[in-house]
PDB file of C-alpha atoms in Angstrom:
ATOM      1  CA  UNK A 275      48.537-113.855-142.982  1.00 42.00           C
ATOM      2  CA  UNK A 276      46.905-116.154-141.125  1.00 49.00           C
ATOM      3  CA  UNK A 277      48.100-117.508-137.779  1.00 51.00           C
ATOM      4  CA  UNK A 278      48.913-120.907-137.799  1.00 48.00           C
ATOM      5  CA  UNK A 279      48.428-123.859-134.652  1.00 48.00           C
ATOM      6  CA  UNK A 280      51.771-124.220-132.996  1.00 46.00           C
ATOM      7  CA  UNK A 281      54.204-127.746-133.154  1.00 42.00           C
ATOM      8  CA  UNK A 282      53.264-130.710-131.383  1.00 44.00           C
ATOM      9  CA  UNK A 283      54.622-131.507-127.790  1.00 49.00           C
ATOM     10  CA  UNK A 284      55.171-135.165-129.083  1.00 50.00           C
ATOM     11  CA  UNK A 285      58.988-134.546-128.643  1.00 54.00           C
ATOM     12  CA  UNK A 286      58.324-134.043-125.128  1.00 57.00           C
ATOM     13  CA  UNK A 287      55.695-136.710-124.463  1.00 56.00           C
ATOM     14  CA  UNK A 288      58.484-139.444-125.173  1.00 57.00           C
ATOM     15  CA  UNK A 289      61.109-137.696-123.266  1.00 60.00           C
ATOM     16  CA  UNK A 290      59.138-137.989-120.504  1.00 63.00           C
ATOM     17  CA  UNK A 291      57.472-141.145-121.498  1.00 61.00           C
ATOM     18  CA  UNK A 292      61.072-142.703-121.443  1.00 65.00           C
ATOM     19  CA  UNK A 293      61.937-141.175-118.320  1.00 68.00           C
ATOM     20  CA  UNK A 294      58.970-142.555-116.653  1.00 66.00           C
ATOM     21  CA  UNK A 295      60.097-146.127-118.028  1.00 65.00           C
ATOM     22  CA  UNK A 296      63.285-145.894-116.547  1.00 71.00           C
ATOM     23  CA  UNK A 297      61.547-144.496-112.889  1.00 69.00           C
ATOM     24  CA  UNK A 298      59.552-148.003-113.233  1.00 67.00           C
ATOM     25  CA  UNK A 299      62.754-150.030-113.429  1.00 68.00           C
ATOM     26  CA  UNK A 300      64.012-148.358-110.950  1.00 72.00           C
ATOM     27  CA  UNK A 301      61.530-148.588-108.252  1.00 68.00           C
ATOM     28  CA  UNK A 302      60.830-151.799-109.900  1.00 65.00           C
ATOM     29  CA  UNK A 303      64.268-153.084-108.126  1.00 68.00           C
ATOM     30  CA  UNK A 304      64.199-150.954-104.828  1.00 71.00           C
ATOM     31  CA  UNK A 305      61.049-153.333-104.567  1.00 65.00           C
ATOM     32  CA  UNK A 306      62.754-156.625-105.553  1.00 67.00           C
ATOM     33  CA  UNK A 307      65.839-155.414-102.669  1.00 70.00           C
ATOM     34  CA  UNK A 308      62.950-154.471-100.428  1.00 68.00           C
ATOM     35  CA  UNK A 309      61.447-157.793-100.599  1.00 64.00           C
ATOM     36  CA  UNK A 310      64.420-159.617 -99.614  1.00 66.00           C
ATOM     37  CA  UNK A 311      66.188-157.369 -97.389  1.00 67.00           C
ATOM     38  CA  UNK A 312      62.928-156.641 -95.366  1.00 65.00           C
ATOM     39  CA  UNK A 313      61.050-160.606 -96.561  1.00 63.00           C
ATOM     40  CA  UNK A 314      58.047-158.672 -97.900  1.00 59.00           C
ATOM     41  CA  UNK A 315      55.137-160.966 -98.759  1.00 67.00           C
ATOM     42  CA  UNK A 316      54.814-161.743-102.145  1.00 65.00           C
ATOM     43  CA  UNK A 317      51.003-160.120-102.249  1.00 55.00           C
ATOM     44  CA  UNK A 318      52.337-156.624-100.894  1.00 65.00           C
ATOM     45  CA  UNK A 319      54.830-157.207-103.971  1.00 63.00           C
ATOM     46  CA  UNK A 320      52.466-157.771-106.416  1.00 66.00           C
ATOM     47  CA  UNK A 321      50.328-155.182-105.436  1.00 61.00           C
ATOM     48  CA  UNK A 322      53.088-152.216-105.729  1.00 68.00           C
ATOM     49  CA  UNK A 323      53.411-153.887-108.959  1.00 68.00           C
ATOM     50  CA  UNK A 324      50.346-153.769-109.943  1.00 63.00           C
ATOM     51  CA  UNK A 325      49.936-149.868-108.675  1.00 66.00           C
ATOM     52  CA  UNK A 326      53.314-148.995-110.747  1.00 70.00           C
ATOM     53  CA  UNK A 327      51.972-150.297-113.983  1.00 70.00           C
ATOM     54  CA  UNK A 328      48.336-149.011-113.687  1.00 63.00           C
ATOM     55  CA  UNK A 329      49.971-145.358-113.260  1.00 70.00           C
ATOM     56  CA  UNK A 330      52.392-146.018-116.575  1.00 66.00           C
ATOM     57  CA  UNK A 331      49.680-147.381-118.395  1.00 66.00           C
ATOM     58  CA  UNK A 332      47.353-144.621-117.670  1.00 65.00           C
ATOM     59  CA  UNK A 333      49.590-142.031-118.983  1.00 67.00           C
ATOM     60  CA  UNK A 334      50.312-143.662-122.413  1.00 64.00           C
ATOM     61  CA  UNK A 335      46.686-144.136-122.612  1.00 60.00           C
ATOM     62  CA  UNK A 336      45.918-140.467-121.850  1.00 62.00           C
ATOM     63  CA  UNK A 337      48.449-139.794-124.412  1.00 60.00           C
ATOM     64  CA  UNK A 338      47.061-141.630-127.099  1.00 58.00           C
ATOM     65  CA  UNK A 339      43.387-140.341-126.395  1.00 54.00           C
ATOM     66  CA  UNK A 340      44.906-136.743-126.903  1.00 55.00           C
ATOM     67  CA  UNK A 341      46.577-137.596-129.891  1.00 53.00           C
ATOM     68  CA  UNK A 342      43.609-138.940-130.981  1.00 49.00           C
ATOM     69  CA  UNK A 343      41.236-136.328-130.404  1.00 48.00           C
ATOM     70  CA  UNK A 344      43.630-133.051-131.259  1.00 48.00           C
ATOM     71  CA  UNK A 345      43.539-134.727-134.752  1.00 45.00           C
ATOM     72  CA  UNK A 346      39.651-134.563-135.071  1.00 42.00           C
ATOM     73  CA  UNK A 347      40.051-131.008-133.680  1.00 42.00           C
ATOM     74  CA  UNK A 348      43.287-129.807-135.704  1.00 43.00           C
ATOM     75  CA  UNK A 349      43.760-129.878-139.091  1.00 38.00           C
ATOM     76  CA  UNK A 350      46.736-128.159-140.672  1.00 41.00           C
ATOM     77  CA  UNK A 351      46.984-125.822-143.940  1.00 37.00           C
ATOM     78  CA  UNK A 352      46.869-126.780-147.279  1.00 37.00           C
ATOM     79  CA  UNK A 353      47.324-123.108-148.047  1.00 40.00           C
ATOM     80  CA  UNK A 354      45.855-120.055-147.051  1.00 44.00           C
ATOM     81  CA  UNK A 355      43.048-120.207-149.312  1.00 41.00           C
ATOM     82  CA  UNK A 356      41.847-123.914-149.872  1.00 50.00           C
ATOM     83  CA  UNK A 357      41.461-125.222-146.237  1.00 56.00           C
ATOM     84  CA  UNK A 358      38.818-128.241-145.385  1.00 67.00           C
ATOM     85  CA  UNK A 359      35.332-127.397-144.030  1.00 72.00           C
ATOM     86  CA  UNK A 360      36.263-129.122-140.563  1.00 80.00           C
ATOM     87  CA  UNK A 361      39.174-126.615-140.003  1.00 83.00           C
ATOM     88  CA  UNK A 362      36.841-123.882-139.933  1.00 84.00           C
ATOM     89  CA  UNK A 363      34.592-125.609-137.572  1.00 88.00           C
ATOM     90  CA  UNK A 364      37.213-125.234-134.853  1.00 91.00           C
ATOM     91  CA  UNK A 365      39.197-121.931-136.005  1.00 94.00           C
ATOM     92  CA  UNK A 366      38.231-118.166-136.263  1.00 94.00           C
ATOM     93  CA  UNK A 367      38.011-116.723-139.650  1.00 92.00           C
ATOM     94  CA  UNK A 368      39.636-113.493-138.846  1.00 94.00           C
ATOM     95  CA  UNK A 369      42.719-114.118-137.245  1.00 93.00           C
ATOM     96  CA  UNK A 370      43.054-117.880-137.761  1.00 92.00           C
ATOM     97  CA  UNK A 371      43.362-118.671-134.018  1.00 94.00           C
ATOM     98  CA  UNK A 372      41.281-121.675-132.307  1.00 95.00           C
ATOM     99  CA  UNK A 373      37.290-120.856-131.596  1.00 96.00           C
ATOM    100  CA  UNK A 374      34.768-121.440-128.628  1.00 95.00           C
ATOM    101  CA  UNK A 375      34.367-124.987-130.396  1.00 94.00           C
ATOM    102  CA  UNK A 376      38.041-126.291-130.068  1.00 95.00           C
ATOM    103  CA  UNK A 377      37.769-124.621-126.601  1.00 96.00           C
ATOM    104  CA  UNK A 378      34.670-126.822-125.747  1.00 95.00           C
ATOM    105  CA  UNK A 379      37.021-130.031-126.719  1.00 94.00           C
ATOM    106  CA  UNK A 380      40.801-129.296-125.841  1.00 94.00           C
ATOM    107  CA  UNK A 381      39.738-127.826-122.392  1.00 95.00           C
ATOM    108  CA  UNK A 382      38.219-131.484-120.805  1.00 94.00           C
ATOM    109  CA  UNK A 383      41.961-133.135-122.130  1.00 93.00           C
ATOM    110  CA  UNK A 384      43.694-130.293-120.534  1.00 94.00           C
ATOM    111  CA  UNK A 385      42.192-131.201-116.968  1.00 94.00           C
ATOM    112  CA  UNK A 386      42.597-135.037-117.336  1.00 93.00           C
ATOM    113  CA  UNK A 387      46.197-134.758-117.984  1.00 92.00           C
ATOM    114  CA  UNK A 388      46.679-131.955-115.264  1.00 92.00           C
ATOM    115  CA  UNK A 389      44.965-134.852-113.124  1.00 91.00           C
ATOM    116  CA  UNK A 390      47.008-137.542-113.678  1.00 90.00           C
ATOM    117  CA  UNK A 391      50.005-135.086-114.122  1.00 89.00           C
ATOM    118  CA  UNK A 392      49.599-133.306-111.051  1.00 91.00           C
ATOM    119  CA  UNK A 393      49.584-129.991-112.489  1.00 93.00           C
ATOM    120  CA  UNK A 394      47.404-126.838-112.511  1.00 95.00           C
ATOM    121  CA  UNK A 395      45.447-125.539-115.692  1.00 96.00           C
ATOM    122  CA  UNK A 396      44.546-121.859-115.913  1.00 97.00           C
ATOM    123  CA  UNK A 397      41.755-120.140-118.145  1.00 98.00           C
ATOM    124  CA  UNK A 398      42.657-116.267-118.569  1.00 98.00           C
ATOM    125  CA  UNK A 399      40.213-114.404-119.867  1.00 98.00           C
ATOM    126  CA  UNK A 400      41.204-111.110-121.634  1.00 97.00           C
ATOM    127  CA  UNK A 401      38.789-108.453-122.352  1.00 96.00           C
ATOM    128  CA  UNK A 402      39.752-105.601-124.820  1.00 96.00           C
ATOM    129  CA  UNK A 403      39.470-102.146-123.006  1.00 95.00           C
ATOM    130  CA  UNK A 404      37.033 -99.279-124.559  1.00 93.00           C
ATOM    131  CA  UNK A 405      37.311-101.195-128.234  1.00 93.00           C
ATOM    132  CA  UNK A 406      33.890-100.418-129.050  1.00 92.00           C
ATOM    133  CA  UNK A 407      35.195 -96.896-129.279  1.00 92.00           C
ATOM    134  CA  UNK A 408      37.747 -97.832-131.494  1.00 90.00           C
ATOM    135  CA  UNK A 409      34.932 -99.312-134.085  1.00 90.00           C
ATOM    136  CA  UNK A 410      32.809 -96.648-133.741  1.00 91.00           C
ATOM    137  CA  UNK A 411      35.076 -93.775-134.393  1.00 90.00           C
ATOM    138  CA  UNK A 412      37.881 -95.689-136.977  1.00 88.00           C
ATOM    139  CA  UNK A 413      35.536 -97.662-138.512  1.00 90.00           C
ATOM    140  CA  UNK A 414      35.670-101.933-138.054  1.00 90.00           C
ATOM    141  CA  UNK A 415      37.894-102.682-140.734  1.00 91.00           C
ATOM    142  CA  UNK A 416      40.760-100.660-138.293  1.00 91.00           C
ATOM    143  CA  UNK A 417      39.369-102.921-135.349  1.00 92.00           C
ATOM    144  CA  UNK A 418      39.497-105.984-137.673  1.00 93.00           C
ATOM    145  CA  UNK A 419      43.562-105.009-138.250  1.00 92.00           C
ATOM    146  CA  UNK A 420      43.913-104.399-134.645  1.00 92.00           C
ATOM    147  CA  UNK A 421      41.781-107.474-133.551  1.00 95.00           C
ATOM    148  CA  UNK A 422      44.496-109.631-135.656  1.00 93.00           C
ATOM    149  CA  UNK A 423      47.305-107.667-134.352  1.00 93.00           C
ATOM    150  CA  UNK A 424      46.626-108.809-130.640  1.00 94.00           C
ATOM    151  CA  UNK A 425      45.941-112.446-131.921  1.00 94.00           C
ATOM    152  CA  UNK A 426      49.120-112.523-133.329  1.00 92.00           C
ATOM    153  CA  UNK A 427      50.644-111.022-130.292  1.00 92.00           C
ATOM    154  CA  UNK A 428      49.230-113.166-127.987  1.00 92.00           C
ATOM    155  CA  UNK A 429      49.973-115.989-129.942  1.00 91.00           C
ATOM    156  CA  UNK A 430      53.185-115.393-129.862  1.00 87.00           C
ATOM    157  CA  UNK A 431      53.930-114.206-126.437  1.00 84.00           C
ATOM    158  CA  UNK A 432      52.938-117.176-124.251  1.00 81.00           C
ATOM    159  CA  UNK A 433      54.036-121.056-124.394  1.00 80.00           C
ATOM    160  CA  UNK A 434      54.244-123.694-126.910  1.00 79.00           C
ATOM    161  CA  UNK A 435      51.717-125.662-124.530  1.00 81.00           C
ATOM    162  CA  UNK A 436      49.304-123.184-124.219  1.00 91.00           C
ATOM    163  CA  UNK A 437      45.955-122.764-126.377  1.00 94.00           C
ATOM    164  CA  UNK A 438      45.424-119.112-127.551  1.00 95.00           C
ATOM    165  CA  UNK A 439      41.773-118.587-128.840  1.00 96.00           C
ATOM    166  CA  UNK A 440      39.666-115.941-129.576  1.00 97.00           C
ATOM    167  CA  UNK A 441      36.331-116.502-128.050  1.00 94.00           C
ATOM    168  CA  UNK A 442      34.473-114.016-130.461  1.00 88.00           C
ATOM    169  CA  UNK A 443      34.590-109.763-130.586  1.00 90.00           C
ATOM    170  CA  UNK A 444      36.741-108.377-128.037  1.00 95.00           C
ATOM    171  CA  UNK A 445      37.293-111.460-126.283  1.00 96.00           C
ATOM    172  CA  UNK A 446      40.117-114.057-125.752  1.00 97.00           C
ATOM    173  CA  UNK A 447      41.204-116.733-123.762  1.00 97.00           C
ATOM    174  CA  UNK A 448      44.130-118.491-123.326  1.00 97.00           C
ATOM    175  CA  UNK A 449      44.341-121.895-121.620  1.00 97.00           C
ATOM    176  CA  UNK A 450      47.703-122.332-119.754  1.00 95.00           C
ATOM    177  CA  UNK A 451      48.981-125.832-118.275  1.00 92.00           C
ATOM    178  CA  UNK A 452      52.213-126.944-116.577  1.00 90.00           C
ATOM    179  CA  UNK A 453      52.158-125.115-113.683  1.00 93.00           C
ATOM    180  CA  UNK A 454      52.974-125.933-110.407  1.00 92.00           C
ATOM    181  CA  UNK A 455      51.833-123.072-108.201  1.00 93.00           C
ATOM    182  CA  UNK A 456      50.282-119.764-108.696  1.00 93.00           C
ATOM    183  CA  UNK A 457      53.637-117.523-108.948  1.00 93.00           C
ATOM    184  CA  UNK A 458      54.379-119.684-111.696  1.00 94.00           C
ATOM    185  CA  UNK A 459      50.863-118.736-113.203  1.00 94.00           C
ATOM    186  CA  UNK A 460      51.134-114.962-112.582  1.00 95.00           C
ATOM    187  CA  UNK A 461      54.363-114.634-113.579  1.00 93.00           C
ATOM    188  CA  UNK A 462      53.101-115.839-117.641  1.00 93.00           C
ATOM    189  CA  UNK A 463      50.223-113.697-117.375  1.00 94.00           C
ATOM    190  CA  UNK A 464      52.580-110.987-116.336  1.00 93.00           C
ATOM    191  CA  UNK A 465      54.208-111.580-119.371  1.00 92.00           C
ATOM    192  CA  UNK A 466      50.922-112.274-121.566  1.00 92.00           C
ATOM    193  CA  UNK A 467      50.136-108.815-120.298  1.00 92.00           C
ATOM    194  CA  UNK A 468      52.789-106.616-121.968  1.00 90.00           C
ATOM    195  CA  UNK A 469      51.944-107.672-125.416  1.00 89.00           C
ATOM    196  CA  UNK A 470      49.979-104.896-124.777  1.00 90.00           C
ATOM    197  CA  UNK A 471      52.555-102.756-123.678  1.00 88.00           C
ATOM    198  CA  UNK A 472      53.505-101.276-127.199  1.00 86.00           C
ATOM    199  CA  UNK A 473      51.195 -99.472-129.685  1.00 86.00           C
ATOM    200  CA  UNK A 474      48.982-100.186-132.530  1.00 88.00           C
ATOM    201  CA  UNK A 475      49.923 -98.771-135.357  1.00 85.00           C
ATOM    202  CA  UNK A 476      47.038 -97.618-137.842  1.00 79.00           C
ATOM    203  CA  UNK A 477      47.096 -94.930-140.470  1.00 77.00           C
ATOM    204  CA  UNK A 478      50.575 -93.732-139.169  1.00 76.00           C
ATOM    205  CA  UNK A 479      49.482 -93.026-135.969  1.00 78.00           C
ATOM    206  CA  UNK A 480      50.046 -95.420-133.147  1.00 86.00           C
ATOM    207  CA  UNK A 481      46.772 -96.574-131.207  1.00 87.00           C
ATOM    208  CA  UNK A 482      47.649 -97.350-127.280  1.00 90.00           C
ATOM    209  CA  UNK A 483      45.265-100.493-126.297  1.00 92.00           C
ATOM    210  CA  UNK A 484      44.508-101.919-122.868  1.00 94.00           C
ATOM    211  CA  UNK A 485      43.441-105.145-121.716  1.00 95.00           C
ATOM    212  CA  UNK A 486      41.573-106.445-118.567  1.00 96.00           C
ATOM    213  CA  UNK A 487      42.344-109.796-117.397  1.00 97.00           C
ATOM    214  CA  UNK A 488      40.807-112.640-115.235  1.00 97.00           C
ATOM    215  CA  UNK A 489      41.738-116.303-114.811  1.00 98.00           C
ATOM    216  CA  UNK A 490      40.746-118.942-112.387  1.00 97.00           C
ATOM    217  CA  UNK A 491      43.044-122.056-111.588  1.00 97.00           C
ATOM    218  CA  UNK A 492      42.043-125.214-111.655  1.00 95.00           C
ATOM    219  CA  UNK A 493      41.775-127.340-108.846  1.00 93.00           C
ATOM    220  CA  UNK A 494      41.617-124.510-106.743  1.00 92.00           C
ATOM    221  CA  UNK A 495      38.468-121.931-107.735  1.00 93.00           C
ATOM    222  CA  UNK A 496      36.652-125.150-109.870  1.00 92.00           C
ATOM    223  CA  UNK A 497      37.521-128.415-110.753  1.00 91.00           C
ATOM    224  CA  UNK A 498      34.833-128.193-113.688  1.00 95.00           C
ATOM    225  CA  UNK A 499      35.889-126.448-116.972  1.00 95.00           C
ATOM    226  CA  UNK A 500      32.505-124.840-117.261  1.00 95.00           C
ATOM    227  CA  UNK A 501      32.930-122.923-114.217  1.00 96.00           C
ATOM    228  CA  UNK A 502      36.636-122.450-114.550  1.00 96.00           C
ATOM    229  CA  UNK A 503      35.141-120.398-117.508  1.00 97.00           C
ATOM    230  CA  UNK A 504      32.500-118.436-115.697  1.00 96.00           C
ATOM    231  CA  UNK A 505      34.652-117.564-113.153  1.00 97.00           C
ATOM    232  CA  UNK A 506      37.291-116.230-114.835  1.00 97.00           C
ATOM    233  CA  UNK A 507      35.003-114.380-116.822  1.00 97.00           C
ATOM    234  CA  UNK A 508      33.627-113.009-113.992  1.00 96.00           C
ATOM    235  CA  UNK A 509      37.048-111.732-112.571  1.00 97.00           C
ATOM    236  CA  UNK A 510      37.625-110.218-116.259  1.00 97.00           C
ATOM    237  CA  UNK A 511      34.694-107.861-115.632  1.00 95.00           C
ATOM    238  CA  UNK A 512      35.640-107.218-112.392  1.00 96.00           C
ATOM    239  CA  UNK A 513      38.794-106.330-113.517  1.00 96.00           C
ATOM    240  CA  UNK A 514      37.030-104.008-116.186  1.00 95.00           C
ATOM    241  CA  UNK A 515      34.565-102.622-113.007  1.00 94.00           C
ATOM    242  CA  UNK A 516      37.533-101.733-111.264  1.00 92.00           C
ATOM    243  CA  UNK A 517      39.225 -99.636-113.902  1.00 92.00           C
ATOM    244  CA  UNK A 518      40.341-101.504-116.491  1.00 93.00           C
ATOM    245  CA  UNK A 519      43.968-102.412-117.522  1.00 94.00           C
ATOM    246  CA  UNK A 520      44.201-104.725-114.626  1.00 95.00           C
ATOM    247  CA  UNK A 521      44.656-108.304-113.825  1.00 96.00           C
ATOM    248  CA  UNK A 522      42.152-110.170-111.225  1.00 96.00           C
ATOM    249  CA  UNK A 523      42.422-113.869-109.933  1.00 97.00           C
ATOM    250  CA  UNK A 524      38.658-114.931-109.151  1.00 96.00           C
ATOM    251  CA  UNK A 525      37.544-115.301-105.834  1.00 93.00           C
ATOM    252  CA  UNK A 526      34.268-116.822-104.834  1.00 88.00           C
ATOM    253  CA  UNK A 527      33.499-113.070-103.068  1.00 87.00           C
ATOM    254  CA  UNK A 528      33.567-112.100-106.543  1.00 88.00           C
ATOM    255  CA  UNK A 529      29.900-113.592-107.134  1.00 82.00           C
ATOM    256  CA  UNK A 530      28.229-112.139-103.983  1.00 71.00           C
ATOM    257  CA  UNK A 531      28.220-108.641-106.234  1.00 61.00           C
TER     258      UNK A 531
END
């Protein structure tokens, strides 16, 4: 069965669309008291004004750009069997989830809106430990099984907003937004982590899988998504260097090795 894209956020968008509405009005008349408590000139007036509504405005346009683009980039099921050519173009035949492709185009919204929002994004890279093994000795049509398994786990063990895709072999990613600091951050990776924690079961015996991990934050390691990428690939294999099953935020000491 194949996995399918989570539900909008739209709900959410116009909660806090209204919310931010109301915040206008109401700095909207701590300006108008201002003015004539404190006889503020009508230019340092205007120009709050002006500042208030270029922020508002902003956001709904950064709103409809995403809506805009996820629809170019996500198209649901018809059924499991009859989807359109463009689907494919940005999802992963195996397991269903997103590809490198719809990576390539969610990943510069992601940052725009963590701009304007004030928010951290995070790319966590998760490498598959010794899987080669499994393939070799079980044959790839068990790895296939246990490949979809861990999509399917992943998928489900991180947040609505997040963007779970499978970047090809043994590889995934997961792009996380919302945060506000890094304990935030490792405390869903934390989580993301133990979908590992239980078994795989194949031919009535259970397979026990690891997983290395590496992420880099953005705007602290790279405020470009291409290197938010590299690096946090680079901490996955560091991770992997420095025995596997492990977690590792990147660090720029990282690519002295």
């Amino acid at each position: 069965m194949m996995i399918k894209s989570k539900k909008s956020n739209d709900t959410h968008w116009m909660v806090r669309f209204i919310l931010l509405q109301i915040a206008f009005l109401l700095v909207l008349n701590s300006l108008i008291v201002a003015m004539k408590i404190h006889n503020l000139t009508r230019e340092i007036f205007l120009c709050s004004l002006f500042v208030i509504l270029y922020i508002c405005f902003s956001i709904a346009f950064l709103k409809i750009f995403k809506r805009s683009s996820n629809k170019k980039i996500k198209i649901k099921y018809k059924n499991e069997s009859g989807e359109k050519p463009e689907y494919w173009s940005y999802h992963d035949i195996l397991t269903g989830l997103p590809n490198r492709s719809y990576f390539e185009n969610i990943i510069p919204i992601k940052l725009s809106e963590a701009q304007l929002m004030n928010h951290k994004v995070t790319v966590l890279f998760i490498g598959l430990d010794n899987f080669k093994k499994i393939n070799d000795t079980l044959g790839h049509a068990i790895g296939d099984s246990i490949i979809k398994e861990v999509a399917k786990r992943l998928f489900s063990s991180n947040d609505e907003s997040y963007e779970t895709i499978r970047f090809g072999g043994d590889e995934f990613v997961i792009v996380m937004s919302g945060h506000k600091n890094l304990s935030e951050i490792e405390k869903s990776i934390k989580k993301i982590k133990q979908a590992f924690m239980a078994g795989f079961d194949v031919n009535k015996e259970k397979i026990h899988l690891t997983a290395s991990l590496g992420y880099a934050v953005y705007p602290e390691q790279a405020q470009e998504w291409k290197k938010l990428l590299q690096y946090a690939d680079i901490a996955m294999y560091h991770a992997k260097s420095s025995g596997k099953n492990a977690v590792m935020m990147f660090h720029h000491d990282m690519c002295k090795d």
